Coordinates of N, CA and C in Angstrom, one line a residue:
M1 N -4.5 -26.6 11.8 CA -3.1 -26.3 10.9 C -3.2 -25.5 10.2
K2 N -4.4 -26.3 9.0 CA -4.3 -25.5 8.0 C -4.2 -23.9 7.5
E3 N -5.0 -23.7 8.7 CA -5.8 -22.0 8.7 C -4.3 -21.4 9.3
T4 N -3.6 -22.1 10.2 CA -2.3 -21.5 10.6 C -1.5 -21.4 9.2
I5 N -1.4 -22.4 8.6 CA -0.6 -22.2 7.4 C -0.6 -21.3 6.9
I6 N -1.8 -20.9 6.7 CA -2.4 -19.8 5.6 C -2.3 -18.5 5.9
K7 N -2.2 -18.8 6.9 CA -2.3 -17.1 7.7 C -0.7 -16.8 7.9
K8 N 0.3 -17.8 7.8 CA 1.7 -17.1 7.9 C 2.0 -17.1 6.4
A9 N 2.0 -18.2 6.0 CA 2.4 -17.7 4.7 C 2.1 -16.8 3.9
G10 N 1.3 -15.5 4.0 CA 0.1 -15.0 3.7 C 1.2 -13.6 4.1
E11 N 1.8 -13.8 5.6 CA 2.1 -12.6 6.3 C 4.1 -12.6 5.1
I12 N 4.6 -14.0 5.1 CA 5.5 -14.4 4.8 C 5.8 -13.7 3.0
F13 N 4.8 -14.1 2.3 CA 4.2 -13.4 0.9 C 4.3 -11.8 0.9
L14 N 3.7 -11.5 1.8 CA 3.5 -9.6 1.7 C 5.2 -8.9 1.9
K15 N 5.6 -10.0 2.5 CA 6.8 -9.4 3.3 C 8.1 -9.3 2.0
Y16 N 8.0 -10.4 1.7 CA 9.3 -11.3 1.1 C 9.2 -11.3 -0.8
G17 N 7.7 -11.2 -1.0 CA 7.3 -12.0 -2.2 C 7.0 -12.9 -2.6
F18 N 6.4 -13.7 -3.7 CA 6.3 -14.5 -3.8 C 7.2 -15.7 -4.6
K19 N 7.9 -14.5 -5.2 CA 9.2 -15.3 -6.1 C 10.2 -16.2 -5.1
S20 N 10.1 -15.6 -4.4 CA 11.4 -15.8 -3.1 C 11.3 -16.8 -2.4
V21 N 10.2 -16.8 -1.9 CA 9.7 -17.1 -0.9 C 9.4 -19.0 -0.8
T22 N 10.4 -19.9 0.2 CA 10.1 -21.4 -1.0 C 9.2 -21.7 0.4
M23 N 9.1 -23.1 0.5 CA 8.5 -24.2 1.4 C 8.9 -24.4 2.4
D24 N 10.2 -24.4 2.3 CA 11.5 -24.1 2.9 C 11.2 -23.3 4.3
D25 N 11.2 -22.0 3.6 CA 10.9 -20.8 4.6 C 9.7 -20.7 5.5
I26 N 8.5 -21.0 4.4 CA 7.3 -20.9 5.6 C 7.7 -22.5 6.9
A27 N 8.1 -23.5 6.0 CA 8.1 -24.4 7.4 C 9.1 -24.2 8.2
N28 N 9.9 -23.2 8.0 CA 11.2 -22.9 8.8 C 10.1 -21.9 9.7
K29 N 9.9 -20.7 9.2 CA 9.0 -20.0 10.0 C 7.7 -20.5 11.1
L30 N 7.2 -21.9 10.9 CA 6.2 -22.4 11.9 C 6.7 -23.1 12.3
A31 N 7.9 -23.6 12.7 CA 9.1 -24.5 13.1 C 8.1 -26.1 13.2
I32 N 7.5 -26.4 11.4 CA 6.9 -27.7 11.1 C 7.9 -28.2 10.3
S33 N 7.7 -29.4 9.9 CA 7.9 -29.5 8.6 C 7.7 -29.4 7.0
K34 N 8.3 -29.6 6.5 CA 7.7 -29.5 4.6 C 6.6 -30.5 4.8
K35 N 6.5 -31.7 5.0 CA 6.0 -32.7 4.8 C 4.5 -32.2 5.4
T36 N 4.6 -31.4 6.5 CA 3.3 -31.4 6.9 C 2.7 -30.3 6.2
I37 N 3.6 -29.2 5.6 CA 2.4 -28.4 4.6 C 2.1 -28.8 3.8
Y38 N 2.8 -30.1 3.0 CA 2.3 -30.8 1.6 C 1.1 -32.2 1.9
K39 N 0.6 -31.8 3.7 CA -0.5 -32.7 4.1 C -1.8 -31.7 3.2
F40 N -1.7 -30.7 3.4 CA -3.0 -30.0 2.8 C -2.8 -28.8 1.2
F41 N -1.6 -28.8 1.3 CA -1.3 -28.2 -0.1 C -0.8 -28.9 -0.6
K42 N -1.1 -29.5 -2.1 CA 0.4 -30.0 -2.9 C 0.9 -29.5 -3.1
N43 N 1.2 -28.3 -3.9 CA 2.5 -27.6 -4.5 C 2.2 -25.8 -4.0
K44 N 3.2 -25.2 -4.1 CA 3.6 -24.0 -3.5 C 1.8 -22.7 -4.7
E45 N 2.0 -23.6 -5.9 CA 1.0 -22.1 -6.4 C -0.5 -22.5 -5.3
E46 N -0.4 -24.0 -5.3 CA -2.0 -23.8 -4.4 C -2.2 -23.2 -2.6
L47 N -0.6 -23.2 -3.0 CA -0.5 -22.4 -1.2 C -0.2 -20.6 -1.8
V48 N -0.2 -20.1 -2.7 CA -0.7 -18.9 -2.6 C -1.8 -18.2 -2.7
N49 N -2.4 -19.5 -4.0 CA -3.7 -18.9 -3.9 C -4.4 -19.1 -2.9
E50 N -4.4 -19.7 -2.1 CA -5.5 -20.0 -0.3 C -4.9 -18.8 0.2
S51 N -3.7 -18.4 0.6 CA -3.3 -17.7 1.2 C -3.2 -16.1 1.1
I52 N -3.2 -16.2 -0.1 CA -3.3 -14.3 -1.1 C -5.6 -14.3 -1.6
T53 N -6.3 -15.6 -1.4 CA -7.6 -15.2 -1.3 C -8.0 -15.0 0.4
A54 N -7.6 -15.7 1.7 CA -8.0 -15.6 2.9 C -7.4 -14.2 3.3
L55 N -6.5 -14.0 2.4 CA -5.8 -12.2 2.5 C -6.8 -10.9 2.5
H56 N -7.3 -11.4 1.1 CA -8.4 -10.7 0.2 C -9.7 -10.4 1.3
E57 N -10.0 -11.8 2.2 CA -11.8 -11.7 2.6 C -11.6 -11.1 3.6
K58 N -10.0 -11.1 4.4 CA -9.7 -10.4 5.3 C -9.6 -9.0 5.2
M59 N -8.8 -8.7 4.4 CA -9.2 -7.2 4.1 C -10.8 -6.8 4.0
F60 N -11.3 -7.3 2.6 CA -12.5 -7.0 3.1 C -13.4 -6.9 4.5
H61 N -13.7 -8.1 5.1 CA -14.0 -7.9 6.7 C -13.4 -6.7 7.2
D62 N -12.0 -6.2 7.4 CA -11.9 -5.3 7.4 C -12.0 -3.8 7.5
V63 N -12.3 -3.9 6.2 CA -13.0 -2.3 5.8 C -13.9 -2.3 5.4
T64 N -14.5 -3.8 5.9 CA -16.6 -3.2 6.3 C -16.8 -2.9 7.8
C65 N -16.2 -3.7 8.6 CA -16.2 -2.7 10.4 C -15.7 -1.6 9.9
I66 N -14.7 -0.6 9.1 CA -14.7 0.7 8.9 C -15.6 1.5 9.0
C67 N -16.5 1.0 7.5 CA -17.4 1.7 6.8 C -18.5 1.4 7.7
E68 N -19.0 0.4 9.2 CA -19.5 0.7 9.8 C -20.3 1.2 11.1
K69 N -18.2 2.3 11.6 CA -18.2 2.7 12.3 C -18.5 4.8 12.3
G70 N -19.5 4.9 11.6 CA -20.1 6.3 11.0 C -18.9 7.4 10.9
Y71 N -17.7 6.9 10.3 CA -17.0 8.0 10.5 C -17.7 9.0 8.3
N72 N -17.6 10.1 8.8 CA -17.9 11.0 7.4 C -16.9 10.3 5.9
A73 N -16.9 10.5 4.8 CA -17.1 9.1 3.8 C -15.1 9.7 3.6
I74 N -15.0 10.9 4.0 CA -13.1 11.1 3.7 C -12.5 10.8 4.8
Q75 N -12.6 10.5 6.2 CA -12.1 10.2 6.9 C -12.0 8.8 6.7
E76 N -13.8 8.4 6.3 CA -13.2 6.8 5.8 C -12.5 6.0 5.5
N77 N -12.0 6.9 4.4 CA -11.4 6.7 3.0 C -9.8 6.5 4.2
F78 N -9.6 7.7 5.0 CA -8.4 7.8 5.4 C -8.1 6.6 7.0
E79 N -9.2 6.2 7.2 CA -8.6 5.0 7.9 C -8.6 3.5 7.4
I80 N -9.3 3.8 6.3 CA -9.3 2.5 5.4 C -7.5 2.5 4.8
K81 N -6.9 3.6 4.7 CA -5.7 3.8 4.5 C -5.0 3.4 5.2
K82 N -4.8 3.6 6.6 CA -4.3 3.6 7.5 C -4.2 1.7 8.0
M83 N -5.5 1.6 8.1 CA -5.7 -0.3 7.6 C -4.5 -0.5 6.7
F84 N -4.2 -0.3 5.5 CA -3.5 -0.8 4.6 C -2.3 -0.6 4.7
K85 N -1.8 0.5 5.4 CA -0.8 1.2 5.7 C 0.5 -0.5 6.5
D86 N -0.2 -0.7 7.5 CA 0.1 -1.5 8.8 C 0.1 -3.3 7.7
L87 N -0.8 -2.9 6.7 CA -0.7 -4.5 5.9 C 0.4 -4.3 5.4
L88 N 1.4 -3.6 4.3 CA 2.2 -2.9 3.8 C 3.1 -2.5 4.2
K89 N 3.1 -2.4 5.3 CA 4.8 -1.4 6.1 C 5.9 -2.3 6.4
N90 N 5.5 -3.6 5.3 CA 6.7 -4.5 5.5 C 7.8 -4.6 4.4
S91 N 6.5 -4.1 3.5 CA 6.9 -4.7 1.8 C 7.5 -3.8 1.1
D92 N 9.4 -3.8 0.4 CA 9.9 -3.2 -0.3 C 9.6 -3.0 -1.5
E93 N 8.5 -3.6 -1.9 CA 8.1 -3.7 -3.5 C 6.7 -4.5 -3.8
S94 N 6.6 -4.0 -4.7 CA 4.6 -4.5 -4.8 C 4.4 -5.8 -4.9
P95 N 3.9 -6.7 -4.2 CA 3.2 -8.0 -3.8 C 2.3 -8.2 -4.9
M96 N 1.9 -7.1 -5.3 CA 1.2 -7.1 -6.5 C 1.2 -7.9 -7.7
Y97 N 2.9 -6.8 -8.2 CA 3.2 -7.2 -8.9 C 4.1 -8.7 -9.2
Q98 N 4.6 -9.1 -8.1 CA 4.7 -10.2 -8.0 C 3.9 -11.4 -8.3
L99 N 2.6 -11.1 -7.3 CA 2.0 -12.4 -8.2 C 1.7 -11.8 -9.6
Q100 N 1.4 -11.4 -10.3 CA 1.2 -11.2 -11.6 C 2.2 -11.5 -12.2
K101 N 3.2 -11.2 -11.7 CA 4.9 -11.4 -13.1 C 4.7 -13.4 -12.6
Y102 N 4.7 -14.2 -12.0 CA 4.6 -15.0 -11.5 C 3.4 -16.2 -11.5
Y103 N 2.3 -15.7 -11.3 CA 1.1 -16.1 -11.1 C 0.1 -15.9 -11.6
P104 N 0.1 -15.0 -12.9 CA -1.0 -14.6 -13.8 C -2.2 -15.1 -13.5
K105 N -2.0 -16.6 -13.8 CA -3.7 -16.9 -13.2 C -4.5 -16.6 -12.2
I106 N -3.7 -16.6 -11.3 CA -4.1 -16.0 -9.2 C -4.5 -14.6 -9.7
Y107 N -3.4 -13.9 -9.5 CA -3.8 -12.5 -9.8 C -5.3 -12.1 -10.9
T108 N -5.3 -12.7 -11.7 CA -6.5 -12.5 -12.8 C -7.0 -12.3 -11.4
K109 N -7.5 -13.9 -11.0 CA -8.7 -14.0 -10.0 C -9.1 -13.7 -9.2
I110 N -7.9 -12.7 -8.7 CA -7.9 -12.4 -7.3 C -8.3 -10.7 -8.0
M111 N -7.9 -10.0 -8.6 CA -8.3 -8.4 -9.5 C -10.2 -8.8 -9.5
V112 N -10.2 -9.8 -10.5 CA -12.0 -10.1 -10.6 C -12.5 -9.5 -9.3
K113 N -12.3 -10.7 -8.7 CA -13.1 -10.4 -7.2 C -13.0 -9.3 -6.2
E114 N -11.4 -8.7 -6.7 CA -11.1 -7.3 -5.6 C -12.0 -6.8 -6.4
F115 N -12.2 -5.8 -7.3 CA -12.9 -5.1 -7.8 C -14.6 -5.7 -7.5
S116 N -15.1 -6.5 -7.7 CA -16.2 -6.7 -7.7 C -16.4 -6.5 -6.1
M117 N -15.7 -7.1 -5.4 CA -15.5 -6.9 -3.3 C -15.5 -5.7 -3.0
F118 N -14.7 -4.5 -3.3 CA -14.5 -2.9 -3.4 C -15.5 -2.8 -4.1
K119 N -16.1 -2.8 -4.9 CA -16.1 -2.2 -6.0 C -17.7 -1.3 -4.7
D120 N -18.7 -1.8 -4.3 CA -19.7 -1.6 -3.8 C -19.3 -0.1 -2.7
C121 N -18.0 -1.5 -1.7 CA -17.4 0.1 -1.1 C -17.2 1.4 -1.1
M122 N -16.7 1.6 -2.6 CA -16.3 3.0 -3.3 C -17.4 3.4 -3.8
I123 N -18.6 2.7 -4.1 CA -19.9 3.8 -4.9 C -20.6 4.1 -2.9
R124 N -20.6 3.4 -2.1 CA -21.1 3.5 -1.3 C -20.4 4.8 -0.8
N125 N -19.1 5.2 -0.4 CA -18.7 6.2 -0.3 C -18.7 7.3 -1.2
I126 N -18.2 7.3 -1.8 CA -18.4 8.2 -2.8 C -20.1 8.9 -2.7
E127 N -21.0 7.9 -2.6 CA -22.7 8.7 -2.7 C -22.9 9.0 -1.2
K128 N -22.3 8.7 -0.1 CA -22.1 8.9 1.6 C -21.6 10.2 1.3
G129 N -20.3 10.9 0.6 CA -19.8 12.0 0.4 C -20.7 13.1 0.0
I130 N -21.1 12.9 -1.3 CA -22.0 13.6 -1.8 C -23.2 14.2 -0.8
R131 N -23.8 13.0 -0.5 CA -24.9 13.1 0.7 C -24.5 14.5 1.9
E132 N -22.8 13.8 1.9 CA -22.3 14.8 3.7 C -22.0 16.3 3.0
N133 N -21.9 16.9 1.8 CA -21.4 17.6 0.8 C -20.2 18.3 0.7
L134 N -19.6 17.2 0.7 CA -17.6 16.6 0.9 C -17.7 16.5 -0.3
Y135 N -18.7 15.6 -1.5 CA -18.2 14.9 -2.9 C -18.7 16.0 -3.6
R136 N -18.2 16.6 -5.0 CA -19.3 17.1 -5.4 C -20.6 17.0 -5.9
A137 N -21.7 17.2 -6.2 CA -23.3 16.3 -6.5 C -23.2 16.0 -7.8
N138 N -22.7 16.6 -8.6 CA -22.6 15.8 -10.1 C -21.6 15.1 -10.8
L139 N -21.1 14.2 -9.9 CA -19.9 13.0 -10.1 C -20.8 11.6 -10.9
D140 N -20.1 11.7 -11.6 CA -20.3 9.8 -12.3 C -19.7 8.6 -11.4
V141 N -21.1 8.5 -10.4 CA -20.1 7.7 -9.0 C -19.5 6.3 -9.8
E142 N -20.3 6.0 -10.3 CA -19.6 4.4 -11.0 C -17.9 4.1 -11.8
L143 N -18.3 6.0 -12.6 CA -16.8 6.3 -13.1 C -15.9 6.6 -12.5
T144 N -16.0 7.2 -11.2 CA -15.2 7.6 -10.4 C -14.9 6.5 -9.3
A145 N -15.5 5.8 -9.1 CA -15.5 4.6 -8.2 C -14.0 3.4 -8.8
K146 N -14.5 3.7 -10.7 CA -13.2 3.0 -11.3 C -12.3 3.9 -11.1
F147 N -12.2 5.1 -11.6 CA -10.7 5.9 -12.0 C -9.6 4.9 -10.3
Y148 N -10.7 5.7 -9.5 CA -9.8 5.3 -8.3 C -9.1 4.5 -7.9
F149 N -10.5 3.1 -8.3 CA -9.6 1.8 -8.5 C -8.2 1.6 -9.3
S150 N -8.3 2.3 -10.6 CA -6.8 1.9 -11.2 C -6.3 3.0 -11.0
L151 N -6.5 3.7 -10.1 CA -4.7 4.6 -9.4 C -4.6 3.7 -8.7
V152 N -5.2 3.3 -8.0 CA -4.7 2.3 -7.2 C -3.8 1.0 -7.4
L153 N -4.3 0.9 -8.2 CA -3.7 -0.8 -9.4 C -2.1 -0.6 -9.5
S154 N -2.3 1.0 -10.0 CA -0.7 1.3 -10.8 C -0.1 1.7 -10.0
V155 N 0.0 1.8 -9.0 CA 0.6 2.0 -7.9 C 1.9 1.1 -7.9
H156 N 1.2 -0.4 -7.9 CA 1.7 -1.5 -7.8 C 2.5 -1.9 -9.3
N157 N 3.0 -0.6 -10.4 CA 3.4 -1.0 -11.5 C 4.7 -0.4 -11.5
T158 N 5.8 -2.0 -11.4 CA 7.0 -1.3 -11.5 C 8.0 -0.8 -13.0
D159 N 6.9 -0.7 -13.4 CA 7.0 0.2 -15.2 C 7.2 1.2 -14.7
L160 N 6.5 2.0 -14.3 CA 6.2 3.4 -13.7 C 7.0 4.0 -12.2
Y161 N 7.2 2.7 -11.2 CA 7.7 3.3 -10.3 C 9.2 2.7 -9.3
T162 N 9.4 3.1 -8.8 CA 10.9 2.7 -8.4 C 10.5 2.0 -6.9
Y163 N 10.8 0.8 -6.2 CA 10.6 0.8 -5.0 C 11.4 1.2 -3.8
N164 N 11.7 1.2 -2.9 CA 12.1 1.1 -1.8 C 11.0 1.1 0.0
K165 N 11.6 0.9 0.7 CA 11.1 0.8 1.8 C 10.2 2.0 2.0
N166 N 8.4 1.2 2.2 CA 7.6 2.0 2.8 C 7.0 3.3 1.3
T167 N 7.6 2.9 0.1 CA 7.2 3.1 -1.2 C 5.8 3.2 -1.2
I168 N 5.8 2.1 -0.9 CA 3.9 1.3 -1.5 C 2.5 2.7 -0.8
N169 N 3.0 2.2 0.1 CA 2.2 3.2 1.6 C 2.5 4.7 0.9
M170 N 3.7 5.3 0.3 CA 3.3 6.5 0.2 C 3.0 6.9 -1.0
L171 N 3.0 6.1 -2.3 CA 2.2 6.7 -3.1 C 0.2 6.2 -3.3
E172 N 0.6 5.2 -2.0 CA -1.1 4.9 -1.7 C -1.9 6.5 -1.5
L173 N -0.9 6.9 -0.6 CA -1.7 8.1 0.3 C -1.8 9.5 -0.6
Q174 N -0.6 8.6 -1.8 CA -0.8 10.7 -2.6 C -2.2 10.4 -3.4
V175 N -1.8 8.4 -4.3 CA -3.5 8.7 -5.0 C -4.5 8.8 -4.2
L176 N -5.0 8.6 -3.1 CA -6.2 9.3 -2.2 C -6.2 10.4 -2.0
E177 N -4.7 11.1 -1.8 CA -5.0 12.5 -1.8 C -5.5 13.2 -3.2
Y178 N -4.8 12.5 -4.3 CA -5.3 12.9 -5.6 C -6.8 12.7 -6.1
H179 N -7.0 11.5 -5.3 CA -9.0 11.1 -5.5 C -9.7 12.2 -5.0
T180 N -9.4 12.2 -3.5 CA -10.3 13.2 -2.7 C -10.0 14.6 -3.5
R181 N -9.1 15.9 -4.0 CA -9.0 16.6 -4.4 C -10.3 16.7 -5.5
A182 N -10.0 15.8 -6.2 CA -10.5 15.6 -7.3 C -12.5 15.7 -8.0
I183 N -12.8 15.5 -6.4 CA -13.7 15.1 -6.5 C -14.1 15.7 -5.2
A184 N -13.5 16.3 -4.2 CA -14.0 17.4 -2.8 C -14.6 18.8 -3.1
T185 N -15.7 18.7 -2.1 CA -15.9 20.6 -2.2 C -15.4 21.0 -1.4
R186 N -15.5 23.0 -1.6 CA -14.8 23.6 -0.7 C -14.5 22.6 1.2
K187 N -16.2 22.5 1.4 CA -15.8 21.9 2.8 C -15.2 20.0 3.1
G188 N -15.3 19.6 1.9 CA -14.1 18.2 1.3 C -12.5 18.9 1.7
L189 N -12.6 19.6 1.1 CA -10.8 19.8 0.8 C -10.3 20.5 2.4
Q190 N -11.5 21.2 3.5 CA -10.8 21.5 4.7 C -10.7 20.0 5.7
I191 N -11.4 19.0 5.6 CA -11.5 17.9 6.0 C -10.7 17.4 5.8
L192 N -10.3 17.3 4.5 CA -9.0 16.4 3.7 C -8.1 16.6 4.6
E193 N -7.6 18.1 4.3 CA -6.2 19.0 5.2 C -6.3 18.3 6.6
Q194 N -6.9 18.6 7.1 CA -7.2 17.9 8.4 C -6.2 16.5 8.5
Q195 N -7.4 15.8 7.7 CA -6.3 14.4 7.6 C -4.8 14.3 7.6
L196 N -4.6 14.5 6.5 CA -3.5 15.1 5.7 C -2.5 15.0 6.6
K197 N -2.9 16.0 7.9 CA -1.6 16.8 8.9 C -1.8 15.4 9.3
E198 N -3.0 14.7 10.2 CA -3.3 14.0 10.3 C -1.9 12.2 10.3
I199 N -2.6 12.1 9.4 CA -1.4 11.0 8.5 C 0.2 11.0 8.4
N200 N 0.1 13.0 7.9 CA 1.4 12.9 7.5 C 2.2 12.8 8.4
S201 N 2.5 12.8 9.9 CA 2.8 12.7 11.3 C 3.1 10.9 11.2
D202 N 2.4 10.9 10.4 CA 2.9 8.8 10.9 C 3.6 8.2 10.0
Y203 N 4.2 8.6 8.9 CA 4.6 8.7 8.0 C 6.7 8.7 8.2

C-alpha cells in the first residue's frame, strides 16, 4: 500500500502541483481514508519527499534503459526527451518551481542528487557523440554537460517564463535543439534535423 500511495501521489503532484494537492485529494484518488495515508507518512512533506525521490529514481532507471538501446548520441537525447514529454504532458506549470518554492529543503536535496545521477549520463552521451563524429571533438565535456543541465533547469524558472499547457515540453525541446546545435558537427546537424521533423509532428 505504501508504494501505491507514493506512486499515485507523485502523479498527482506532477499534474496539479505540490501546493494545491492535499492529503484528502490523494486519499480520494486512491479511494482510501486519509488515516490510511498517515499510517505510512507523518505529514505531507514526508510524502512529497518520498514521492519525488521515487519519481527521480524511476526516471534515472528509464534513462539508463534508453542509453542501453544503442541509439546514436543525438537519437538517444531525443528518445529521453520523449520520455520526459510523457511525464510532463499534464503539467500546466513547473512542478520543480513549486517544489523549490514550498519545499526548499527537499528541492535542494533532489537537485544535488539529480545532477549526480544524470551527470554521468550526459558525459557519456557527449563522449559517444564525439566518437561518432556527431559532436565536435574539441568540446570540454564536463563543462558542456553542466551547461546543458543549467539550461534544462532554467526552463522551470517562472521568473523567466509564463506557462500554459505543454509549455514546459516545448521549452525543453527548444533547449535540446539549442544544446545540440551548439556542439554538433555537420553530420550531427543532419541527424538533428531528422529528429526535429519526427518529434515536431507529435507536438
